[in-house]
PDB file of C-alpha atoms in Angstrom:
ATOM      1  CA  MET A  14     -75.526   1.460  -1.942  1.00 58.00           C
ATOM      2  CA  SER A  15     -74.777  -0.211   0.993  1.00 56.00           C
ATOM      3  CA  PRO A  16     -72.477  -3.128   1.240  1.00 52.00           C
ATOM      4  CA  ALA A  17     -74.771  -5.734   1.606  1.00 52.00           C
ATOM      5  CA  GLN A  18     -76.258  -4.930  -1.736  1.00 53.00           C
ATOM      6  CA  ALA A  19     -73.116  -4.611  -3.308  1.00 50.00           C
ATOM      7  CA  THR A  20     -72.201  -8.186  -2.154  1.00 47.00           C
ATOM      8  CA  ALA A  21     -75.073  -9.407  -3.184  1.00 49.00           C
ATOM      9  CA  ARG A  22     -74.469  -7.794  -6.819  1.00 55.00           C
ATOM     10  CA  LEU A  23     -70.907  -9.394  -6.985  1.00 47.00           C
ATOM     11  CA  ARG A  24     -72.430 -12.694  -5.791  1.00 52.00           C
ATOM     12  CA  VAL A  25     -74.573 -13.663  -8.946  1.00 50.00           C
ATOM     13  CA  PRO A  26     -71.764 -13.094 -11.566  1.00 54.00           C
ATOM     14  CA  ILE A  27     -69.385 -15.296  -9.722  1.00 50.00           C
ATOM     15  CA  VAL A  28     -72.202 -18.158  -9.637  1.00 46.00           C
ATOM     16  CA  ALA A  29     -72.460 -18.108 -12.695  1.00 53.00           C
ATOM     17  CA  LEU A  30     -69.110 -18.150 -13.805  1.00 49.00           C
ATOM     18  CA  LEU A  31     -68.623 -21.299 -11.204  1.00 48.00           C
ATOM     19  CA  ALA A  32     -71.677 -22.432 -13.199  1.00 51.00           C
ATOM     20  CA  ALA A  33     -70.046 -22.161 -16.699  1.00 52.00           C
ATOM     21  CA  LEU A  34     -66.465 -23.489 -15.726  1.00 48.00           C
ATOM     22  CA  VAL A  35     -68.387 -26.628 -14.259  1.00 46.00           C
ATOM     23  CA  ALA A  36     -70.901 -26.710 -17.405  1.00 52.00           C
ATOM     24  CA  ALA A  37     -67.055 -26.702 -19.280  1.00 49.00           C
ATOM     25  CA  SER A  38     -65.121 -29.245 -17.682  1.00 49.00           C
ATOM     26  CA  ALA A  39     -67.947 -31.594 -18.180  1.00 49.00           C
ATOM     27  CA  VAL A  40     -67.494 -30.907 -21.652  1.00 47.00           C
ATOM     28  CA  LEU A  41     -64.512 -31.446 -22.070  1.00 46.00           C
ATOM     29  CA  LEU A  42     -63.840 -34.596 -20.283  1.00 47.00           C
ATOM     30  CA  GLY A  43     -66.673 -36.072 -21.527  1.00 50.00           C
ATOM     31  CA  ALA A  44     -64.673 -35.042 -25.108  1.00 46.00           C
ATOM     32  CA  GLY A  45     -61.979 -36.931 -23.748  1.00 46.00           C
ATOM     33  CA  SER A  46     -63.285 -39.914 -22.053  1.00 46.00           C
ATOM     34  CA  ALA A  47     -64.183 -42.007 -25.046  1.00 54.00           C
ATOM     35  CA  GLN A  48     -62.405 -45.155 -25.344  1.00 61.00           C
ATOM     36  CA  ALA A  49     -60.536 -45.457 -28.450  1.00 69.00           C
ATOM     37  CA  ALA A  50     -61.346 -48.092 -30.660  1.00 83.00           C
ATOM     38  CA  GLY A  51     -59.248 -51.437 -30.497  1.00 93.00           C
ATOM     39  CA  TYR A  52     -58.548 -53.825 -33.144  1.00 96.00           C
ATOM     40  CA  ARG A  53     -57.968 -57.508 -33.038  1.00 97.00           C
ATOM     41  CA  TYR A  54     -55.221 -58.024 -35.753  1.00 97.00           C
ATOM     42  CA  TRP A  55     -51.651 -59.390 -37.082  1.00 97.00           C
ATOM     43  CA  SER A  56     -49.088 -56.022 -37.268  1.00 97.00           C
ATOM     44  CA  PHE A  57     -46.086 -56.380 -39.433  1.00 98.00           C
ATOM     45  CA  TRP A  58     -42.168 -55.207 -38.091  1.00 98.00           C
ATOM     46  CA  GLU A  59     -38.952 -54.646 -39.257  1.00 98.00           C
ATOM     47  CA  GLY A  60     -35.812 -55.320 -37.098  1.00 97.00           C
ATOM     48  CA  ASN A  61     -33.141 -52.572 -37.321  1.00 94.00           C
ATOM     49  CA  GLY A  62     -30.447 -54.642 -35.868  1.00 87.00           C
ATOM     50  CA  LYS A  63     -31.739 -53.604 -32.113  1.00 90.00           C
ATOM     51  CA  ASN A  64     -34.957 -52.695 -31.962  1.00 96.00           C
ATOM     52  CA  TRP A  65     -38.475 -53.126 -34.195  1.00 98.00           C
ATOM     53  CA  GLU A  66     -40.085 -50.182 -36.271  1.00 97.00           C
ATOM     54  CA  TYR A  67     -43.402 -51.105 -37.378  1.00 97.00           C
ATOM     55  CA  ALA A  68     -43.123 -51.890 -41.091  1.00 97.00           C
ATOM     56  CA  THR A  69     -44.310 -49.291 -43.888  1.00 94.00           C
ATOM     57  CA  GLN A  70     -44.956 -51.410 -46.394  1.00 94.00           C
ATOM     58  CA  GLY A  71     -46.785 -54.596 -46.604  1.00 93.00           C
ATOM     59  CA  PRO A  72     -44.933 -58.115 -46.211  1.00 95.00           C
ATOM     60  CA  SER A  73     -46.289 -59.091 -49.872  1.00 92.00           C
ATOM     61  CA  LEU A  74     -44.500 -55.887 -51.263  1.00 95.00           C
ATOM     62  CA  LEU A  75     -41.455 -55.841 -48.989  1.00 97.00           C
ATOM     63  CA  ARG A  76     -38.330 -57.863 -50.778  1.00 97.00           C
ATOM     64  CA  PRO A  77     -36.103 -58.180 -47.518  1.00 97.00           C
ATOM     65  CA  ASP A  78     -32.350 -58.354 -48.096  1.00 97.00           C
ATOM     66  CA  ASP A  79     -30.246 -61.512 -47.048  1.00 97.00           C
ATOM     67  CA  GLY A  80     -29.682 -60.678 -42.950  1.00 97.00           C
ATOM     68  CA  THR A  81     -33.025 -59.491 -42.736  1.00 97.00           C
ATOM     69  CA  VAL A  82     -35.310 -60.322 -39.779  1.00 98.00           C
ATOM     70  CA  GLN A  83     -39.032 -59.194 -40.260  1.00 98.00           C
ATOM     71  CA  GLY A  84     -41.493 -59.796 -36.772  1.00 98.00           C
ATOM     72  CA  PHE A  85     -45.428 -60.557 -36.787  1.00 98.00           C
ATOM     73  CA  ARG A  86     -47.458 -59.815 -34.010  1.00 98.00           C
ATOM     74  CA  PHE A  87     -51.327 -60.345 -32.679  1.00 98.00           C
ATOM     75  CA  ALA A  88     -52.601 -58.505 -30.611  1.00 97.00           C
ATOM     76  CA  VAL A  89     -55.678 -55.875 -30.246  1.00 96.00           C
ATOM     77  CA  SER A  90     -54.233 -52.279 -30.822  1.00 92.00           C
ATOM     78  CA  GLU A  91     -56.057 -49.348 -32.007  1.00 90.00           C
ATOM     79  CA  ASP A  92     -53.481 -48.740 -35.090  1.00 85.00           C
ATOM     80  CA  SER A  93     -49.375 -48.104 -35.602  1.00 85.00           C
ATOM     81  CA  GLY A  94     -49.190 -45.499 -32.934  1.00 87.00           C
ATOM     82  CA  ASP A  95     -49.973 -48.377 -30.481  1.00 89.00           C
ATOM     83  CA  ALA A  96     -49.507 -51.232 -31.668  1.00 95.00           C
ATOM     84  CA  ASP A  97     -47.467 -54.031 -29.087  1.00 97.00           C
ATOM     85  CA  GLN A  98     -44.149 -55.329 -30.595  1.00 97.00           C
ATOM     86  CA  PRO A  99     -42.992 -58.953 -31.183  1.00 98.00           C
ATOM     87  CA  ARG A 100     -41.838 -60.267 -28.040  1.00 97.00           C
ATOM     88  CA  ARG A 101     -38.518 -61.354 -29.224  1.00 97.00           C
ATOM     89  CA  ALA A 102     -35.439 -59.284 -30.604  1.00 97.00           C
ATOM     90  CA  PRO A 103     -34.803 -58.797 -33.609  1.00 98.00           C
ATOM     91  CA  ASP A 104     -31.529 -60.854 -33.467  1.00 97.00           C
ATOM     92  CA  PHE A 105     -30.913 -62.361 -36.943  1.00 98.00           C
ATOM     93  CA  GLY A 106     -27.627 -64.402 -35.267  1.00 97.00           C
ATOM     94  CA  ALA A 107     -29.427 -66.356 -32.780  1.00 97.00           C
ATOM     95  CA  ILE A 108     -32.437 -67.074 -35.186  1.00 98.00           C
ATOM     96  CA  CYS A 109     -30.297 -68.319 -38.192  1.00 98.00           C
ATOM     97  CA  ALA A 110     -27.655 -69.500 -36.457  1.00 97.00           C
ATOM     98  CA  ASP A 111     -28.318 -73.372 -37.377  1.00 97.00           C
ATOM     99  CA  THR A 112     -29.335 -72.296 -40.944  1.00 97.00           C
ATOM    100  CA  PRO A 113     -25.892 -72.037 -43.103  1.00 96.00           C
ATOM    101  CA  ALA A 114     -25.511 -69.441 -46.289  1.00 96.00           C
ATOM    102  CA  LYS A 115     -26.785 -71.067 -49.349  1.00 96.00           C
ATOM    103  CA  ASP A 116     -25.703 -69.636 -52.998  1.00 96.00           C
ATOM    104  CA  GLY A 117     -28.586 -68.807 -54.786  1.00 97.00           C
ATOM    105  CA  LYS A 118     -30.750 -68.442 -51.366  1.00 98.00           C
ATOM    106  CA  LYS A 119     -31.320 -65.601 -49.077  1.00 98.00           C
ATOM    107  CA  ARG A 120     -31.964 -65.967 -45.101  1.00 98.00           C
ATOM    108  CA  VAL A 121     -34.809 -63.823 -43.012  1.00 98.00           C
ATOM    109  CA  ALA A 122     -35.160 -64.092 -39.684  1.00 98.00           C
ATOM    110  CA  LEU A 123     -38.653 -64.626 -38.612  1.00 98.00           C
ATOM    111  CA  VAL A 124     -39.864 -63.856 -35.325  1.00 98.00           C
ATOM    112  CA  ILE A 125     -43.754 -65.110 -34.660  1.00 98.00           C
ATOM    113  CA  ASP A 126     -45.545 -63.723 -32.048  1.00 98.00           C
ATOM    114  CA  PRO A 127     -49.237 -64.753 -31.535  1.00 98.00           C
ATOM    115  CA  GLY A 128     -49.609 -62.234 -28.710  1.00 98.00           C
ATOM    116  CA  THR A 129     -51.419 -63.514 -25.526  1.00 97.00           C
ATOM    117  CA  THR A 130     -54.313 -64.933 -23.995  1.00 97.00           C
ATOM    118  CA  PRO A 131     -56.255 -61.543 -23.297  1.00 95.00           C
ATOM    119  CA  ASP A 132     -55.930 -60.496 -26.762  1.00 95.00           C
ATOM    120  CA  ALA A 133     -57.022 -63.981 -28.325  1.00 97.00           C
ATOM    121  CA  PRO A 134     -60.497 -64.728 -29.867  1.00 96.00           C
ATOM    122  CA  ASP A 135     -63.277 -66.376 -27.432  1.00 95.00           C
ATOM    123  CA  GLY A 136     -62.029 -69.804 -27.273  1.00 95.00           C
ATOM    124  CA  GLU A 137     -59.026 -69.679 -28.809  1.00 97.00           C
ATOM    125  CA  LYS A 138     -55.496 -70.276 -26.863  1.00 97.00           C
ATOM    126  CA  PRO A 139     -52.314 -68.282 -29.040  1.00 98.00           C
ATOM    127  CA  PRO A 140     -49.992 -70.879 -29.832  1.00 98.00           C
ATOM    128  CA  ALA A 141     -46.626 -70.529 -28.128  1.00 98.00           C
ATOM    129  CA  LEU A 142     -43.982 -67.619 -30.013  1.00 98.00           C
ATOM    130  CA  ARG A 143     -41.567 -69.400 -32.432  1.00 98.00           C
ATOM    131  CA  THR A 144     -38.374 -67.887 -33.974  1.00 98.00           C
ATOM    132  CA  VAL A 145     -37.658 -68.981 -37.485  1.00 98.00           C
ATOM    133  CA  CYS A 146     -35.208 -68.800 -40.024  1.00 98.00           C
ATOM    134  CA  ALA A 147     -36.709 -68.721 -43.751  1.00 98.00           C
ATOM    135  CA  GLN A 148     -33.932 -69.732 -47.110  1.00 98.00           C
ATOM    136  CA  VAL A 149     -36.113 -68.526 -49.827  1.00 98.00           C
ATOM    137  CA  ALA A 150     -35.147 -66.947 -53.512  1.00 98.00           C
ATOM    138  CA  PRO A 151     -33.112 -63.976 -53.890  1.00 97.00           C
ATOM    139  CA  ASP A 152     -36.264 -61.751 -54.975  1.00 97.00           C
ATOM    140  CA  ALA A 153     -38.763 -63.342 -52.927  1.00 98.00           C
ATOM    141  CA  SER A 154     -41.328 -61.208 -50.546  1.00 98.00           C
ATOM    142  CA  SER A 155     -41.878 -61.110 -47.235  1.00 98.00           C
ATOM    143  CA  ALA A 156     -44.925 -62.606 -47.251  1.00 97.00           C
ATOM    144  CA  GLU A 157     -43.171 -65.772 -49.683  1.00 98.00           C
ATOM    145  CA  ALA A 158     -40.837 -65.830 -46.498  1.00 98.00           C
ATOM    146  CA  LEU A 159     -43.662 -66.369 -44.067  1.00 98.00           C
ATOM    147  CA  ALA A 160     -45.733 -68.803 -46.664  1.00 97.00           C
ATOM    148  CA  ALA A 161     -41.986 -70.547 -46.697  1.00 96.00           C
ATOM    149  CA  ALA A 162     -41.923 -71.120 -42.469  1.00 95.00           C
ATOM    150  CA  ALA A 163     -45.527 -71.042 -41.633  1.00 97.00           C
ATOM    151  CA  LYS A 164     -48.412 -72.303 -43.481  1.00 95.00           C
ATOM    152  CA  PRO A 165     -51.434 -72.550 -43.338  1.00 96.00           C
ATOM    153  CA  LEU A 166     -51.823 -68.767 -43.815  1.00 97.00           C
ATOM    154  CA  ARG A 167     -55.331 -67.193 -44.255  1.00 97.00           C
ATOM    155  CA  TYR A 168     -56.251 -63.532 -46.202  1.00 95.00           C
ATOM    156  CA  ASP A 169     -59.317 -61.915 -46.467  1.00 95.00           C
ATOM    157  CA  ASP A 170     -60.744 -60.163 -49.599  1.00 93.00           C
ATOM    158  CA  SER A 171     -58.799 -57.051 -49.025  1.00 92.00           C
ATOM    159  CA  ALA A 172     -55.494 -59.225 -48.879  1.00 90.00           C
ATOM    160  CA  MET A 173     -54.948 -58.212 -45.348  1.00 94.00           C
ATOM    161  CA  LEU A 174     -53.464 -60.928 -43.522  1.00 96.00           C
ATOM    162  CA  CYS A 175     -55.504 -62.918 -41.159  1.00 97.00           C
ATOM    163  CA  ALA A 176     -53.932 -65.953 -39.382  1.00 98.00           C
ATOM    164  CA  ILE A 177     -50.457 -67.377 -39.448  1.00 98.00           C
ATOM    165  CA  SER A 178     -49.700 -71.089 -39.497  1.00 97.00           C
ATOM    166  CA  GLY A 179     -53.776 -71.482 -38.738  1.00 97.00           C
ATOM    167  CA  TYR A 180     -54.137 -68.939 -35.866  1.00 98.00           C
ATOM    168  CA  PRO A 181     -56.631 -67.500 -35.286  1.00 98.00           C
ATOM    169  CA  ARG A 182     -59.504 -70.196 -36.430  1.00 97.00           C
ATOM    170  CA  THR A 183     -61.594 -67.369 -37.494  1.00 95.00           C
ATOM    171  CA  GLY A 184     -61.939 -63.541 -37.901  1.00 95.00           C
ATOM    172  CA  CYS A 185     -59.794 -60.746 -39.348  1.00 96.00           C
ATOM    173  CA  GLY A 186     -58.784 -57.285 -38.035  1.00 95.00           C
ATOM    174  CA  GLU A 187     -62.284 -57.287 -36.100  1.00 95.00           C
ATOM    175  CA  GLN A 188     -63.207 -54.048 -33.955  1.00 95.00           C
ATOM    176  CA  VAL A 189     -63.454 -55.951 -30.535  1.00 91.00           C
ATOM    177  CA  SER A 190     -63.629 -52.191 -28.560  1.00 81.00           C
ATOM    178  CA  GLY A 191     -64.206 -48.187 -28.589  1.00 72.00           C
ATOM    179  CA  ASP A 192     -66.177 -46.441 -30.413  1.00 61.00           C
ATOM    180  CA  SER A 193     -68.282 -48.260 -33.468  1.00 51.00           C
ATOM    181  CA  GLY A 194     -67.581 -45.302 -36.166  1.00 49.00           C
ATOM    182  CA  SER A 195     -63.823 -45.604 -35.831  1.00 46.00           C
ATOM    183  CA  ALA A 196     -61.580 -46.135 -39.106  1.00 52.00           C
ATOM    184  CA  GLU A 197     -60.291 -49.646 -39.166  1.00 61.00           C
ATOM    185  CA  PRO A 198     -56.509 -50.066 -38.270  1.00 64.00           C
ATOM    186  CA  SER A 199     -53.091 -48.942 -40.363  1.00 60.00           C
ATOM    187  CA  ASP A 200     -52.595 -52.149 -40.536  1.00 56.00           C
ATOM    188  CA  PRO A 201     -49.587 -52.599 -43.353  1.00 64.00           C
ATOM    189  CA  ALA A 202     -49.949 -56.544 -43.106  1.00 68.00           C
ATOM    190  CA  LYS A 203     -51.930 -56.353 -46.380  1.00 62.00           C
ATOM    191  CA  THR A 204     -50.653 -56.938 -50.031  1.00 47.00           C
ATOM    192  CA  THR A 205     -51.319 -53.502 -50.633  1.00 42.00           C
ATOM    193  CA  ASP A 206     -49.603 -50.307 -49.525  1.00 39.00           C
ATOM    194  CA  GLY A 207     -50.341 -49.488 -46.118  1.00 36.00           C
ATOM    195  CA  PRO A 208     -51.500 -46.119 -44.883  1.00 33.00           C
ATOM    196  CA  GLU A 209     -48.936 -43.878 -42.912  1.00 36.00           C
ATOM    197  CA  LYS A 210     -48.070 -44.236 -39.263  1.00 35.00           C
ATOM    198  CA  SER A 211     -50.774 -42.682 -37.058  1.00 36.00           C
ATOM    199  CA  ASP A 212     -49.503 -39.745 -35.016  1.00 37.00           C
ATOM    200  CA  GLU A 213     -52.496 -39.675 -32.451  1.00 35.00           C
ATOM    201  CA  GLY A 214     -51.240 -43.234 -31.274  1.00 35.00           C
ATOM    202  CA  ASP A 215     -49.728 -43.034 -27.641  1.00 37.00           C
ATOM    203  CA  GLY A 216     -51.190 -46.312 -26.369  1.00 36.00           C
ATOM    204  CA  GLY A 217     -52.445 -44.794 -23.078  1.00 39.00           C
ATOM    205  CA  GLY A 218     -56.131 -45.969 -23.877  1.00 40.00           C
ATOM    206  CA  GLY A 219     -59.162 -43.363 -24.000  1.00 42.00           C
ATOM    207  CA  GLY A 220     -57.890 -41.015 -20.668  1.00 44.00           C
ATOM    208  CA  PRO A 221     -57.614 -37.211 -21.561  1.00 49.00           C
ATOM    209  CA  SER A 222     -55.166 -36.046 -23.441  1.00 48.00           C
ATOM    210  CA  VAL A 223     -52.376 -33.215 -22.549  1.00 48.00           C
ATOM    211  CA  GLY A 224     -54.619 -30.677 -25.082  1.00 52.00           C
ATOM    212  CA  LEU A 225     -57.605 -31.456 -23.168  1.00 48.00           C
ATOM    213  CA  LEU A 226     -56.250 -30.786 -19.725  1.00 50.00           C
ATOM    214  CA  VAL A 227     -54.466 -27.841 -20.970  1.00 48.00           C
ATOM    215  CA  GLY A 228     -57.537 -26.641 -22.241  1.00 55.00           C
ATOM    216  CA  ILE A 229     -59.217 -27.060 -18.754  1.00 53.00           C
ATOM    217  CA  GLY A 230     -56.129 -25.429 -16.781  1.00 56.00           C
ATOM    218  CA  ALA A 231     -57.075 -22.684 -19.175  1.00 53.00           C
ATOM    219  CA  VAL A 232     -60.307 -21.885 -18.427  1.00 52.00           C
ATOM    220  CA  LEU A 233     -60.133 -22.005 -14.556  1.00 55.00           C
ATOM    221  CA  LEU A 234     -56.908 -19.673 -15.406  1.00 53.00           C
ATOM    222  CA  LEU A 235     -59.595 -17.423 -17.398  1.00 54.00           C
ATOM    223  CA  GLY A 236     -62.494 -18.006 -14.143  1.00 57.00           C
ATOM    224  CA  ILE A 237     -60.522 -17.109 -11.655  1.00 57.00           C
ATOM    225  CA  ALA A 238     -58.718 -13.762 -13.336  1.00 56.00           C
ATOM    226  CA  ALA A 239     -62.605 -12.846 -13.689  1.00 57.00           C
ATOM    227  CA  VAL A 240     -63.070 -13.275  -9.966  1.00 53.00           C
ATOM    228  CA  VAL A 241     -60.494 -11.320  -8.892  1.00 49.00           C
ATOM    229  CA  GLN A 242     -61.081  -8.274 -11.222  1.00 59.00           C
ATOM    230  CA  ALA A 243     -64.714  -8.450 -10.114  1.00 56.00           C
ATOM    231  CA  ARG A 244     -63.942  -8.038  -6.389  1.00 59.00           C
ATOM    232  CA  ARG A 245     -61.382  -5.227  -6.971  1.00 57.00           C
ATOM    233  CA  ARG A 246     -64.091  -3.450  -8.292  1.00 57.00           C
ATOM    234  CA  ARG A 247     -66.380  -2.999  -4.908  1.00 55.00           C
TER     235      ARG A 247
END
């Protein structure tokens, strides 16, 4: 076989390999480019003394102790993994400084953050963030503390918290972006136990994941190895 014939025979599998690599990369990138679903809702948080932690129980089930800080944040997010935290530190001393302790009552500090204009429903403007010290009965739930300080509240038929102090006027956990077939957000701001926190949310939007990039890299490495081996056989 002449050198020209050998080169021609080698060129065919290389071209086919490169075409396969391009197709595989397109499929992988396409799978990672789908936009994650976003929902507009009130999320529920607990202060741990320094930071916020996403609540694992709904406000009607949770019965906070005296000196507890609770937070509510209105925003668009996919689930608990990428939910926006309240924009005020969970500082009980600062929030309840002007509310002295009282026998037969407990104090629950509340941070109510209606979020920012981009997250607001069309035609509505979010009210200002506010803090309040609710003084309620010792066995009161977080929902009762919120009701004592921020009426009117609005719930939907599934007992999901839809509005605090009348905001927003309409809507409740509606999807505002992403794939229509996605599940609803894991929102503990309900009167029943919320689902476990999602391990998938990373707040990074719909870009390719680390696993996707690793997969593409592995395909490319295999392709390079095949080309090198084919050249050695010439």
